[in-house]
Each structure stands twice: as C-alpha cells, then as structure tokens.
Coordinates of C-alpha atoms in Angstrom, one line a residue:
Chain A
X546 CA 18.0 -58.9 -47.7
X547 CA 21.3 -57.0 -46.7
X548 CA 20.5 -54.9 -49.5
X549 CA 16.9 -54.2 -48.8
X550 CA 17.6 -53.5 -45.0
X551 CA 20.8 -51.3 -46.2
X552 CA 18.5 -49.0 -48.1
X553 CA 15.2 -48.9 -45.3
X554 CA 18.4 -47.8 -42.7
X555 CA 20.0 -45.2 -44.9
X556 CA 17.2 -43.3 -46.2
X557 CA 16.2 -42.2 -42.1
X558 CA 19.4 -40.9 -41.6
X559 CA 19.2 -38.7 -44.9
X560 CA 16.2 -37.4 -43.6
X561 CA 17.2 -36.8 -40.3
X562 CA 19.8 -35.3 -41.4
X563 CA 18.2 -32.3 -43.1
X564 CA 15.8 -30.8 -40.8
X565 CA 17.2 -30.7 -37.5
X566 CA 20.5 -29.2 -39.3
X567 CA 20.0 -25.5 -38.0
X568 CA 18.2 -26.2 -34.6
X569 CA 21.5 -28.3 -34.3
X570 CA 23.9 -26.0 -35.5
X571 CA 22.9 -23.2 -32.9
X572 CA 22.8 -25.1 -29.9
X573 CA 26.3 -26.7 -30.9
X574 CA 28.0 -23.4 -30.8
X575 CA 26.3 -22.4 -27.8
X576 CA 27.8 -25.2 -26.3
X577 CA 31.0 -25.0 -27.9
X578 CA 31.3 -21.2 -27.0
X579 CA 29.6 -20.5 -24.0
X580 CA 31.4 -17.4 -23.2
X581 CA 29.4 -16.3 -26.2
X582 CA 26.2 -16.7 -24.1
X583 CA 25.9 -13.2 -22.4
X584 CA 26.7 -11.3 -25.7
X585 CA 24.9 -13.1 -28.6
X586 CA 22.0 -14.5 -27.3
X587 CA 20.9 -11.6 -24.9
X588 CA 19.8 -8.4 -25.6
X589 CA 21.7 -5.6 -23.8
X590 CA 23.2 -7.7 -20.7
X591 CA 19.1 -8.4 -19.9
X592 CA 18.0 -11.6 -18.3
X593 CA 15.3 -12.5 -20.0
X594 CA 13.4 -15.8 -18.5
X595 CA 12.2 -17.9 -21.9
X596 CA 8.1 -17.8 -21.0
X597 CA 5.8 -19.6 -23.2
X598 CA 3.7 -16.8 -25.3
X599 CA -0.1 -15.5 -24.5
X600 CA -2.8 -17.5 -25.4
X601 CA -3.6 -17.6 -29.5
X602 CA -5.7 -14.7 -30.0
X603 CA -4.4 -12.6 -27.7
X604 CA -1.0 -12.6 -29.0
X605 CA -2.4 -12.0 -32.9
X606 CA -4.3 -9.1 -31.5
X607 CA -1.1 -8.1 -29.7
X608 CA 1.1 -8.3 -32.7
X609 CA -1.7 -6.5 -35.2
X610 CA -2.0 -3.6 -32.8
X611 CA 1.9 -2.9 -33.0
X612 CA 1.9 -3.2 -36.5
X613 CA -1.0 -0.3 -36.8
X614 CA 0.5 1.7 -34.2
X615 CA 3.5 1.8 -36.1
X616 CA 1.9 2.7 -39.5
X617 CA 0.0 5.5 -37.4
X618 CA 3.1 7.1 -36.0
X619 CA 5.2 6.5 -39.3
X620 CA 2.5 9.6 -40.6
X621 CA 2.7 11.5 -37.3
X622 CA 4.9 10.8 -34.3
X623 CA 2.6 13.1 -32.0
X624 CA -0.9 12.7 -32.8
X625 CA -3.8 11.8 -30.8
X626 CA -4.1 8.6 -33.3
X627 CA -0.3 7.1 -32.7
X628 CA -0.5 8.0 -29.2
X629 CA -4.2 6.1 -28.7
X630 CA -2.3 3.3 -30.8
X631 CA 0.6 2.6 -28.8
X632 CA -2.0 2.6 -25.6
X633 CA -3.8 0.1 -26.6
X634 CA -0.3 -2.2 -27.6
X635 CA 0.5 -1.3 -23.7
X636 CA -2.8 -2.6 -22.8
X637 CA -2.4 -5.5 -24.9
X638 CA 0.7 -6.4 -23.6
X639 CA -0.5 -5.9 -19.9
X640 CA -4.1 -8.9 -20.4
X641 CA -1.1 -11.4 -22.5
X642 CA 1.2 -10.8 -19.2
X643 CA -1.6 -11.7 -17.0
X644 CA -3.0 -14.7 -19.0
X645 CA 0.2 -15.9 -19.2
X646 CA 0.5 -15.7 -15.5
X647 CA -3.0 -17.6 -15.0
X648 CA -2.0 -20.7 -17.4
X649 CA 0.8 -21.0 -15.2
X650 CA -1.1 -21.6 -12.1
X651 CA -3.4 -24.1 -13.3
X652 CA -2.4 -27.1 -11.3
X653 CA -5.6 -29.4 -12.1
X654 CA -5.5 -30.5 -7.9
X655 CA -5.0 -27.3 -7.2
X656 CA -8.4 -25.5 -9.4
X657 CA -10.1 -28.7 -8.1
X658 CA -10.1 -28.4 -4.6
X659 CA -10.7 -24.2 -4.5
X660 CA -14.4 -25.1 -5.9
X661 CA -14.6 -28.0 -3.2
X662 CA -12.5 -28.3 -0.3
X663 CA -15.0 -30.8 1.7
X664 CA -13.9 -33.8 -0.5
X665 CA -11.7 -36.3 0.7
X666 CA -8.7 -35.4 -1.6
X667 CA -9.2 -32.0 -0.5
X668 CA -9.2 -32.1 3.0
X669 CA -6.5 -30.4 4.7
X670 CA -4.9 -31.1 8.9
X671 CA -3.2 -28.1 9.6
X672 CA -2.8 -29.0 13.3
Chain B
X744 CA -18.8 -11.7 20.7
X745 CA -22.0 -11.4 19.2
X746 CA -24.9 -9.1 20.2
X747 CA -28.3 -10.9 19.0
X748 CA -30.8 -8.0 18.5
X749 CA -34.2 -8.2 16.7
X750 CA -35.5 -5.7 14.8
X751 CA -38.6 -4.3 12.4
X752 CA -38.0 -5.3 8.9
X753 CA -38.4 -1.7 6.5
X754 CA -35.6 0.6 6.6
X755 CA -32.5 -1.7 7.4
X756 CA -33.4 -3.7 4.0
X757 CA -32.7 -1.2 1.5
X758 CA -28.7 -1.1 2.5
X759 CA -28.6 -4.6 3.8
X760 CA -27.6 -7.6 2.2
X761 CA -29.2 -10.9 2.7
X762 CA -26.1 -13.7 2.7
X763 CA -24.6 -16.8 4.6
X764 CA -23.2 -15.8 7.6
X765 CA -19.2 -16.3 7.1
X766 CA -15.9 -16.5 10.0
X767 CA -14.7 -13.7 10.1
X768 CA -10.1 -13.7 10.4
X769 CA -9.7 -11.1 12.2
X770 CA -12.7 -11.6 14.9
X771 CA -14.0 -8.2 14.9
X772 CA -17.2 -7.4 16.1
X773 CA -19.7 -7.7 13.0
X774 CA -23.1 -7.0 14.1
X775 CA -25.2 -10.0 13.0
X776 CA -28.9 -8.8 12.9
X777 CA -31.5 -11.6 12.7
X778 CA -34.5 -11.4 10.7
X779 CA -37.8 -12.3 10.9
X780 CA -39.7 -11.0 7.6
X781 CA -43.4 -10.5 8.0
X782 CA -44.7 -11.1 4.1
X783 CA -47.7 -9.4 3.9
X784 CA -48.7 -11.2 0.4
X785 CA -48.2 -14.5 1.2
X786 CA -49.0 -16.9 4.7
X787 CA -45.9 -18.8 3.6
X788 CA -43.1 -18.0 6.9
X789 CA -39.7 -17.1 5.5
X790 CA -36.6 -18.8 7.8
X791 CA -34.6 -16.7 9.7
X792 CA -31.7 -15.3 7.6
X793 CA -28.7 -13.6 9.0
X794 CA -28.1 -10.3 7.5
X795 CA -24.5 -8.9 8.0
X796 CA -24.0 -4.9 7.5
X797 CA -21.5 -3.0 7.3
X798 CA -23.4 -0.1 8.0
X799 CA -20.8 2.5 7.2
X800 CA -17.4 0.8 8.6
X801 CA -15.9 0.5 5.1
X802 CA -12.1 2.0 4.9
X803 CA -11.2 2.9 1.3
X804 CA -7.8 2.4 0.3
X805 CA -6.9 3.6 -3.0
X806 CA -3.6 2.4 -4.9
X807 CA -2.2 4.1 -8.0
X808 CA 0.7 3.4 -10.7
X809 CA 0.7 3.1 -14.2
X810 CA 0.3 -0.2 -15.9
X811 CA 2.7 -3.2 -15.9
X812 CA 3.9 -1.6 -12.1
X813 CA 3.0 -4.7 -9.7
X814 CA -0.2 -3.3 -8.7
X815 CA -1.1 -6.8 -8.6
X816 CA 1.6 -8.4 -6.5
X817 CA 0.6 -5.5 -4.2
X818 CA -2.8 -6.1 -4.2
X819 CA -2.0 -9.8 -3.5
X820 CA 0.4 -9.2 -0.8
X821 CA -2.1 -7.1 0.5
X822 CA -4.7 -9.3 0.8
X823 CA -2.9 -11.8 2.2
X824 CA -2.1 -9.6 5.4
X825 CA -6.0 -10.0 5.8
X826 CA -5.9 -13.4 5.5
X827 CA -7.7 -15.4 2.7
X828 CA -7.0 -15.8 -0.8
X829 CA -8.7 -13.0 -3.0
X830 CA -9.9 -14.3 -6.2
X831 CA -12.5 -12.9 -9.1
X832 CA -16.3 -12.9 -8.0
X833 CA -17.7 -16.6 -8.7
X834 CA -20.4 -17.1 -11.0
X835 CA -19.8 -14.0 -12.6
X836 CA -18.4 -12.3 -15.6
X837 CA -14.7 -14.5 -16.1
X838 CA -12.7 -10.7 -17.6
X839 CA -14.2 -9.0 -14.2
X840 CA -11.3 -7.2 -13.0
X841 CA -12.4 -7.5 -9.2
X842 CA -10.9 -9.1 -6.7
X843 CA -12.7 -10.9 -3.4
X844 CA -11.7 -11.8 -0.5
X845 CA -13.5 -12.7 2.9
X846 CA -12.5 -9.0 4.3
X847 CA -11.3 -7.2 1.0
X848 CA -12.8 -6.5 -2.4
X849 CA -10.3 -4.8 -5.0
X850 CA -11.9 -2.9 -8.1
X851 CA -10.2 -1.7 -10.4
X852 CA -10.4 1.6 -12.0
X853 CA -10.4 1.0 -16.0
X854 CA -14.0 0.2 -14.9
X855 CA -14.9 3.6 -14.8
X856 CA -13.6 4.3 -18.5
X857 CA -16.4 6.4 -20.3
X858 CA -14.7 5.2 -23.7
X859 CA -14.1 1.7 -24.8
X860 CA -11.0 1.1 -26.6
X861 CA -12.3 1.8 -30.0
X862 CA -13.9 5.0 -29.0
X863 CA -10.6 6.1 -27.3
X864 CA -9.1 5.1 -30.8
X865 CA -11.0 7.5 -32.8
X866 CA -11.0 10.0 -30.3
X867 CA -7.4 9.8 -30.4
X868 CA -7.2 9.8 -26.3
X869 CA -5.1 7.4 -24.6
X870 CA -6.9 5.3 -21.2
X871 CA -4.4 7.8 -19.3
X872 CA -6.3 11.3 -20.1
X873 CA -8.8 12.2 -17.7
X874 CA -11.6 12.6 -21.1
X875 CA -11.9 8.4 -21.2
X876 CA -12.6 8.4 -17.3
X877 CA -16.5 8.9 -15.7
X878 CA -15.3 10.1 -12.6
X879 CA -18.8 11.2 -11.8
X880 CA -19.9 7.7 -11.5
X881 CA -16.2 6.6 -9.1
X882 CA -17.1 9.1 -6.7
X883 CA -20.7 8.2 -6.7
X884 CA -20.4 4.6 -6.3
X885 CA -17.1 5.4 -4.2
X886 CA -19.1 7.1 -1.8
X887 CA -22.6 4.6 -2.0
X888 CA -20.1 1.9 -1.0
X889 CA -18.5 4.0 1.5
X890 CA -21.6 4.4 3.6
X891 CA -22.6 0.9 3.1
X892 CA -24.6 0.4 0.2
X893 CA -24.4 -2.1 -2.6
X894 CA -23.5 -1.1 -6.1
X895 CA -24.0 -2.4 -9.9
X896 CA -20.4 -1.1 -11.0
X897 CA -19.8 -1.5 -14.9
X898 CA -17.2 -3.8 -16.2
X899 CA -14.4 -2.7 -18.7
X900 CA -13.4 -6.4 -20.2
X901 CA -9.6 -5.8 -20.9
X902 CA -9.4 -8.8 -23.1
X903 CA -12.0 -7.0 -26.0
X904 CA -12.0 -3.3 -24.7
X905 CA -15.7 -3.2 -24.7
X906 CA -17.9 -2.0 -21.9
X907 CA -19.3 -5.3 -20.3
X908 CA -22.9 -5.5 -17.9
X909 CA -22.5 -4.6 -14.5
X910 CA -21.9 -7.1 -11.5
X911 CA -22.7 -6.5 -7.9
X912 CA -20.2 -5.5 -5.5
X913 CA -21.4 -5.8 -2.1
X914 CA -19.7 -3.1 1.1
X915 CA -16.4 -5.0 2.1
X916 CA -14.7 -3.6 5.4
X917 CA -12.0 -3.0 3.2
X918 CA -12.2 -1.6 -0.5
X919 CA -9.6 -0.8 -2.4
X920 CA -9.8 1.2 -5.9
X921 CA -6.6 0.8 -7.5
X922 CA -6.1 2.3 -10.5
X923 CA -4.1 5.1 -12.8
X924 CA -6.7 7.7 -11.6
X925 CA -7.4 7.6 -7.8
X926 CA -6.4 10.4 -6.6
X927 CA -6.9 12.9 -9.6
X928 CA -11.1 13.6 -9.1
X929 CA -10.7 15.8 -5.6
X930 CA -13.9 14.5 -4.5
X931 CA -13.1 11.0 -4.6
X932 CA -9.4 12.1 -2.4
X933 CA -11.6 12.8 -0.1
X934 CA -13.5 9.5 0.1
X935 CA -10.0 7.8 0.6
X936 CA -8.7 6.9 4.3
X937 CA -5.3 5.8 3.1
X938 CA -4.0 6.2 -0.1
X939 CA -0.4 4.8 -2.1
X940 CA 1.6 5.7 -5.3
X941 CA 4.0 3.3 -6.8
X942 CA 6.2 5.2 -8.7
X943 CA 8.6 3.2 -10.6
X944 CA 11.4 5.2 -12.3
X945 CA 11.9 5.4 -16.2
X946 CA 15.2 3.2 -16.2
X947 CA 13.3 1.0 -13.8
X948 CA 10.0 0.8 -15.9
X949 CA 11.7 0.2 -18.8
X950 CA 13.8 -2.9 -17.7
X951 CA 10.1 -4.6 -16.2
X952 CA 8.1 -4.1 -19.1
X953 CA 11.0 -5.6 -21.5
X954 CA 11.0 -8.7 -19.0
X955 CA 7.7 -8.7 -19.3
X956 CA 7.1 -8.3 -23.4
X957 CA 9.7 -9.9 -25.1
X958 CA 8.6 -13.2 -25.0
X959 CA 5.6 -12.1 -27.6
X960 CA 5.9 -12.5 -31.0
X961 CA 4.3 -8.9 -31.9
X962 CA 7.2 -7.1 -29.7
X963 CA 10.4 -6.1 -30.4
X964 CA 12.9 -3.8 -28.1
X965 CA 11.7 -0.9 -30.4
X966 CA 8.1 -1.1 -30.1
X967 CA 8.6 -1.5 -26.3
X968 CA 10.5 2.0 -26.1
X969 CA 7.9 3.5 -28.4
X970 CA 5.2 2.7 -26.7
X971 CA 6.7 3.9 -23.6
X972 CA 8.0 7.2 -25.2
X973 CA 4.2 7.9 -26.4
X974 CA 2.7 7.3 -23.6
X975 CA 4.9 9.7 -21.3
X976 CA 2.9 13.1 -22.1
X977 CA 0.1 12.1 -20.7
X978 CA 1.3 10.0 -18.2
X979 CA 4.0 12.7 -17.0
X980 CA 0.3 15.1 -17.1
X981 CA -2.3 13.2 -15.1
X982 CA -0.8 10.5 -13.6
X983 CA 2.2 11.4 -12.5
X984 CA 1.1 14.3 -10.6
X985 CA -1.2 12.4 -8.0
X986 CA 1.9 11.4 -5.8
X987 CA 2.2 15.0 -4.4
X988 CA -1.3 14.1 -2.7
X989 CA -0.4 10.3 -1.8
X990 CA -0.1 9.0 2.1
X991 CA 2.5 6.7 1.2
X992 CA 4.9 6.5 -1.9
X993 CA 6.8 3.8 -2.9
X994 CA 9.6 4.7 -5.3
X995 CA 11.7 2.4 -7.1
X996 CA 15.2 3.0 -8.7
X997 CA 18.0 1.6 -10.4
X998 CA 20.8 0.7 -7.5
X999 CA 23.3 2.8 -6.1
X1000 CA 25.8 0.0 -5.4
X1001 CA 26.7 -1.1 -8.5
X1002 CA 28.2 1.5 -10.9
X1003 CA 27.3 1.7 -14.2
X1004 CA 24.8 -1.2 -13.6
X1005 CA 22.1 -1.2 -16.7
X1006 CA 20.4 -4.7 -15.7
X1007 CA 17.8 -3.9 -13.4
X1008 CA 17.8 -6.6 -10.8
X1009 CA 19.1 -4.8 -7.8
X1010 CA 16.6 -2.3 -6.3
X1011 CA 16.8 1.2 -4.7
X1012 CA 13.4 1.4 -3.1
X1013 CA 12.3 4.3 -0.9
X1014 CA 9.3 4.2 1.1
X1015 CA 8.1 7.6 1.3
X1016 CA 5.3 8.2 4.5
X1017 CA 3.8 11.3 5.0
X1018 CA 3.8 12.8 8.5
X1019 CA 0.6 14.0 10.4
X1020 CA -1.5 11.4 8.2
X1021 CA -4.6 10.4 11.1
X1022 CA -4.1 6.7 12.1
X1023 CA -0.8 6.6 10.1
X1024 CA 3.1 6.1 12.2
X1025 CA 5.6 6.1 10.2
X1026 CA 8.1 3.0 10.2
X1027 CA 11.7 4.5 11.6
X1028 CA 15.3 3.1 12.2
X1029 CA 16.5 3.4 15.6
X1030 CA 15.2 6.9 16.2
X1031 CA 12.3 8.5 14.8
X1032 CA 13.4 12.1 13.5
X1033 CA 16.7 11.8 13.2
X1034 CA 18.9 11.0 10.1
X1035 CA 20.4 7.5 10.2
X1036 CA 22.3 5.4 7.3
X1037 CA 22.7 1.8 7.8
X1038 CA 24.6 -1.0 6.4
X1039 CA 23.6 -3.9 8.5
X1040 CA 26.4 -6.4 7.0
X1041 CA 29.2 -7.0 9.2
X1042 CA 30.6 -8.9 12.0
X1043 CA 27.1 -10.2 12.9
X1044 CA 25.5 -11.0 9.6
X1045 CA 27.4 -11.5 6.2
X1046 CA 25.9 -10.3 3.1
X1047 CA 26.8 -11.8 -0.2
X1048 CA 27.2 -8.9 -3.2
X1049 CA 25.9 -6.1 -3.7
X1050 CA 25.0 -6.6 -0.1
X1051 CA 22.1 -4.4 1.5
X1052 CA 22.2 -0.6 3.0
X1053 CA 19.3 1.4 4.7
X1054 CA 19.0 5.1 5.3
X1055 CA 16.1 6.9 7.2
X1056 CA 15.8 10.3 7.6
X1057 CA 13.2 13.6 7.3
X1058 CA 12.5 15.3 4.6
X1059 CA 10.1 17.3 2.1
X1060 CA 8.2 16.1 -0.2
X1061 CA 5.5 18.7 -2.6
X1062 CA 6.1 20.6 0.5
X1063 CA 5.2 18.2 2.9
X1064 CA 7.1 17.2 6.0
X1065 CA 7.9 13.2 5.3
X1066 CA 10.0 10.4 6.3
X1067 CA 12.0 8.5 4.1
X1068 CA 13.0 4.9 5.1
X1069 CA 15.3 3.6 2.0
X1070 CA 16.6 0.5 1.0
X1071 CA 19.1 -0.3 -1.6
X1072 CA 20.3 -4.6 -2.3
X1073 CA 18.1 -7.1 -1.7
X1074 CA 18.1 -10.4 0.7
X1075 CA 19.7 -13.3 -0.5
X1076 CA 18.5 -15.5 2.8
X1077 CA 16.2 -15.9 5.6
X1078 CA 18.4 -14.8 8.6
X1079 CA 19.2 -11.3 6.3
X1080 CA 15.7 -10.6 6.3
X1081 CA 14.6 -11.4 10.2
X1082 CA 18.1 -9.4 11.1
X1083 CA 16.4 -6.1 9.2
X1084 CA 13.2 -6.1 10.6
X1085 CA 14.5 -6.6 14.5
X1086 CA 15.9 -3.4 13.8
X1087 CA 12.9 -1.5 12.5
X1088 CA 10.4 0.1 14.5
X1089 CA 6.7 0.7 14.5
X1090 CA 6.2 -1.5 12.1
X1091 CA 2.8 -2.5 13.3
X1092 CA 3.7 -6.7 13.0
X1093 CA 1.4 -8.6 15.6
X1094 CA 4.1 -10.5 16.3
X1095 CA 8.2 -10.7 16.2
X1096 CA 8.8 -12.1 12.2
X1097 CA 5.6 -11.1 11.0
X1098 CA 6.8 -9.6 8.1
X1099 CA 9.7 -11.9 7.4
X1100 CA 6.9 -14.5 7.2
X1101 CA 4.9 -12.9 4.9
X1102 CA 7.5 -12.6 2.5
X1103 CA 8.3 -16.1 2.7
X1104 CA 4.7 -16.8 1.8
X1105 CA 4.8 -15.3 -1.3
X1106 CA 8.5 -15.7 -1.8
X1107 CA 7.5 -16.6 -5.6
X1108 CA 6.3 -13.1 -5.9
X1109 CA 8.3 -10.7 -7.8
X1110 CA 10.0 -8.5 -5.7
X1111 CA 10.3 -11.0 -2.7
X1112 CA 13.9 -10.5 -2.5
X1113 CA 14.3 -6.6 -2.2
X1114 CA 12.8 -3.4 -1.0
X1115 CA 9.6 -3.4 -3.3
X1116 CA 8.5 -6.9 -1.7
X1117 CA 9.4 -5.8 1.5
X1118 CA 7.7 -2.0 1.8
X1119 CA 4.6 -3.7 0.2
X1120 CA 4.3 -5.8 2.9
X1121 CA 5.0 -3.1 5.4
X1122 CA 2.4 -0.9 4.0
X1123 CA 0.2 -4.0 4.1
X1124 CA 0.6 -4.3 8.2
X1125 CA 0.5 -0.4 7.9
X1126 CA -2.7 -0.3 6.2
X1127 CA -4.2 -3.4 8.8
X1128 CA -3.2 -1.4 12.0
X1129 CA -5.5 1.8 10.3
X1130 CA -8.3 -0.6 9.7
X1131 CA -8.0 -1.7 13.3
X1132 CA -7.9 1.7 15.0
X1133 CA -10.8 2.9 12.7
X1134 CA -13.0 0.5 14.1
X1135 CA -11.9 0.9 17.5
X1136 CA -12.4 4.6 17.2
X1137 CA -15.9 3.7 15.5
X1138 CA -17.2 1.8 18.1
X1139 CA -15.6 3.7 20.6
X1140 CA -17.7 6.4 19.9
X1141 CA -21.3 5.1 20.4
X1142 CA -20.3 4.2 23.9
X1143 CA -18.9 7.7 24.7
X1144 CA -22.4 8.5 23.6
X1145 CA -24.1 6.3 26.0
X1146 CA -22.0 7.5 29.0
X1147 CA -22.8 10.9 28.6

C-alpha cells in the first residue's frame, strides 16, 4: 500500500516539475531582481500596459499584412506597392485597437439595459 | 415652447423625415409640424405623425488627424458636452463607422474612399492620397445634409476593406465629418462652420501608436517605425497641409519639463484658435492680447512633479493672427484642475466647474489627466456656444423680417 501510494505521489511531482520549469524560472528572477524590471522587461523605458490581443482573425490578418509589407519593401523601399502595404498594416492595427477597446466594455448588465432601460433591473432614480 | 401649425402635405415631404418625436437636451426650439396625410388611393385615414425638420439648421463640424490620433476620444468627449451617449446606428450595418446621438451624428470620412483596400493595393496608393477619396460625392452629400435633406451615404467596412451598402443618415443639428481629408476639397471648407486639426508631433505619434500595437502578435518595434516612416510622404503632402486652413489646432508635444524625457506621458499641448473666426472667442489667461506665462503651483496649490505651467499669448500662424493658450504637465487631482479653469476666461462653461466635470466623466479616457483631455473639452463647450448663437442668429432673423 505504502508502496503503491509512494509511486501515484511521486509521478505528479515529476510531471509538474517539467512544464511550468521556464514560466517559473522568469518570474523567479523578476522577483528576485526587481531592479531588473525597467531595463529587461521593457522596451526603451516605455510603459506598456499588458492588453489582451484583437480578436482571432483580426490579429492573423494583422500579422499576414506585416509580413507582405515587409517582403514588398525588402524589393523597393519607396514604391507605391510597400507604401500601400504598410497602410493597410496601419489600418489594421487602428480596427484590432478599437475591437480591443469594444470587448472591454462589454459588461453583460451594462449591453442589457442600453437595448431596454424600462425593465425593472434597469431602472434608474437619479433624484 | 412649441408652435403647432398645420400644413398641406406636398412639398415639405420630400426633405422631411417621418419619426417619433424625441426630448430634446438642450430645449431648443424644434419646430414640430403635425401631419394630416390626405391618401388619395386609399379611404384608409393615416394617424397623425409628428414630423421633425431641420430645415437647414445643421452646423457642420469637421475634425481632422491622421489615424491612431484620439479622434475618437474627441468625438466622444464631444458628444458628451451635448448630452447623450452616441453609439452606431441600431439595426443597421454592425462595421458602420457612424456615430448617433440624440443631437449629433459623426461620419466618418474613409466612407467616401473611391478605392477599397485591394484596389488601393494594386494601385499602389495609400487611403492618405487624395486618388482613393470621391470627394465629389462628400461635398454633395455634405452639402444635401447641410440644407436638410436625408442621404444614402456608402459604407467603407474597416474590418474587410470592402465598399459595404449604404445606410441612411438623417439631418442632425450637429454633423460632424471627421476624417484625414476634411478640409483638403475647397468646396467642402466651405460647407464647414467650425473646423479642428489634431496634430500630434512625430516623437508624440510614435510613443501612442507603440502603446497601442505592441500587444499584437504581428508587431514588432520595427514594423511600427516602418509603417510610420512610409506613410510620412504622403501624409506630410495632403494631410498635413490642411492645418494652415483649421479654426482651431490642437498640437501635442513631447514635454518641456523634463529634460531628456523619451517616455511620452507628460504632454505639451497647445491649443491654437484663430482670431476673427464668426461665432468663435478665443479662450484667454487673465488678459486677452497680451503675453502671459503661468505656473499656477505655489503657495496656494501644490503640484506634485513635473508639476503644470501655462503660457498664452498672440501669434502667427500660416500667416494668420492666432492665439495660443499652452499647457505643459498634467493634473494629478481634482482641486489642480478646478484651480486652472477659475483662472481661464471665455471659456463658454454654463456654469462654474463645467469643464472640471466633464473631465471627471470621462476620467477613464485617455488624455484625462493633461492638456489633450482638457482642450478637447474646451473646444467641446467652444463648439456648443457656436451651435447656440447660430441658432439664435437663425431664428433671429425671421423676426427682423416680420418687423420690417
């Protein structure tokens, strides 16, 4: 029995072990070193907030039009092609900023009572 | 107040439309004509249906900045002066770029695009050169909503760059076109009662649009700069050229009070107002004309750092007499805020705090804590007070008529 429960109890920890290794590994030395913060783990002094990505498709799109705007400009930096290219990247970028921006707002109450505002939930005494 | 007058069914239909009466915020006269329609094919009676026009009152307001600039924050701190909540027409197209409000509908230009994004990609034109814009149709529809006439305005769905059906927009007593091209077609300046251009400096633009694109997985710091550096001819060409013919400029900088400061956060914004501009007073410091710099930290209010400093003062701008009214910091609390706008004058508030309290509204919006919040929200009340004396100058008018 001592046996069998020995084995069932190791074999977890093994497994555990291996995959959370590096997700582990960075945060340790963040927290070991935080005066390490500023330097390694942003990019030119920036502040960047960590924002969850675009929705799926718009982020493939996204990430296929940078990749054939730079294959366009690698043959010729200033034609109409690369130009038209990196446009439609900035374009890209602008709808996955703002559909980022609308799955934050969506508080279910919230989308709920814009479409009815007469239901009891809803109902609002502002004096 | 309302008048009640009947009237004879034929001509009034065509620029009329037929819809629920609504409240209107700011409790301006709207003339409500009731109907009584005499169906000649039929014996059924239609009911009465009120029929609200705004037979010509419409004030244009057109807004220009390249993408990624907080045209949207503006628009939505502009709406909110007017009361109401704008949102996308209901029932309608879900990638429609317009906004609605009870008093305010806000198009937006890319609509107008002759060429959808694959066309522009084998034309090798960017959305920037004036060759992918029908500005035919903007100043025709412009100009039809202008004097009070609905419009089918075409669609340009951002999310697949095609050319969608049109929807409906109905005369608002305030549209606004915002846009990269509002001011370039001359006949279309014309159509414009106010106009703005944000203009957001390189170092400026640069530091937003990496905040705003680095969490996707397609970006990197390079692309970001590349797409930046390739679309600068063209926007240095056609867009940047339509400030000289602006009302009101809003520039943004990187901050004076912090040397050698690379991250962007504090703001040098400079509202820029063109004097001589009809229904337009410039906001001043202390005394209109003269040249005054400000640092309103001190005995009375404490600032934590950078702090905040103002300067006012005339000058030229494209060869046009302007005033500046600058602000460099931002606020880091309530009492900082109400202190700065006791000071200012001519600010067209309704009442003491007005603008402090919009800002708090929104105080989730970017920009709330320094100049580019602030100035948006002036131009807001700016852009309300024109409204208001247009149509007190409107209807005015008829009843200077009348007495002579």
């Amino acid at each position: 029995m001592a046996a069998v429960t020995g084995v069932s109890l190791t074999t977890p920890k093994v497994l555990a072990l291996e995959s959370p290794k590096k997700v582990q590994s960075i945060k340790f030395s963040l927290l070991n070193n935080p005066w390490k913060r500023c330097t390694e783990f942003g990019r030119s002094g920036m502040y960047v907030r960590p924002v969850a990505a675009a929705p799926e498709g718009l982020s493939e799109k996204l990430a296929e039009s940078v990749k054939s705007a730079e294959e366009a400009c690698s043959e010729n930096a200033t034609s109409g092609e690369c130009v038209a290219a990196w446009d439609e990247v900035e374009e890209l970028s602008a709808e996955a900023s703002h559909a980022r921006d609308k799955k934050k707002e969506s508080d279910p109450l919230e989308t709920y009572c814009k479409e009815n505002p007469e239901t009891d939930e809803c109902r609002t005494y502002d004096n | 107040m309302a008048v009640s007058t009947v009237y004879t069914v034929q001509s009034l239909n065509s620029t009329c439309s037929i819809s629920k009466p609504t409240k209107t915020h700011l409790g301006f006269n709207q003339k409500q004509l009731v109907f009584f329609k005499k169906t000649t094919t039929t014996t059924t009676r239609r009911p009465t249906t009120v029929i609200t026009c705004s037979a010509g009152d419409t004030v244009v307001i057109g807004l220009a900045a390249d993408s990624g600039c907080g045209k949207s924050t503006f628009m939505r701190r502009l709406t909110s002066v007017f009361g109401g909540a704008a949102e996308p027409p209901k029932g309608g197209n879900p990638d429609s770029n317009t906004l609605i409000s009870d008093t305010t509908t806000v198009i937006c230009l890319d609509d107008y695009h002759s060429l959808d994004r694959t066309g522009r990609k084998e034309k090798g034109v960017t959305a920037l050169d004036p060759r992918a814009n029908n500005f035919d149709l903007m100043y025709e529809q412009v100009k039809a909503i202008k004097s009070g006439v609905p419009v089918e305005k075409p669609i340009y769905n951002h999310v697949t760059g095609l050319i969608d059906p049109p929807e409906l927009i109905k005369p608002p007593k305030i549209f606004v076109i915002e846009g990269l091209h509002p001011m370039y077609d001359a006949r279309v300046r014309e159509l414009l009662d106010f106009s703005i251009y944000l203009d957001i400096s390189n170092e400026v633009k640069f530091a937003w649009k990496i905040q705003r694109d680095m969490a996707e997985r397609g970006h990197s710091l390079e692309s970001i700069k590349a797409s930046i550096e390739a679309r600068k001819p063209d926007f240095d060409a056609y867009i940047d050229p339509q400030k000289q013919y602006a009302d009101a400029v809003i520039e943004v900088l990187p901050t004076q009070l912090i040397p050698d400061d690379n991250e962007g956060k504090v703001l040098r914004v400079r509202l820029i107002m063109k004097e001589g501009v009809k229904y337009f007073n410039p906001v001043y410091l202390f005394d209109e004309g003269s040249t005054i710099s400000w640092i309103p930290c001190g005995r009375k209010l404490t600032c934590s750092y950078p702090g905040i400093k103002f300067s006012y003062g005339p000058e030229t701008y494209f060869g046009h007499e302007v005033s500046v009214l600058e602000m460099d910091g931002q606020f880091d609390r309530l009492d900082e805020l109400i202190y700065v706008e006791s000071h200012l004058s001519n600010l067209s508030s309704k009442f003491y705090g007005e603008v402090t309290q919009q800002m708090l509204k929104h105080a989730d919006f970017p920009g709330s804590n320094n100049g580019t919040g602030f100035f948006q929200t002036i131009v807001g009340l700016k852009i309300r007070d024109l409204f208001e004396q247009i149509v007190a100058s409107k209807t005015g008018a008829p009843l200077e008529a009348t007495k002579a």
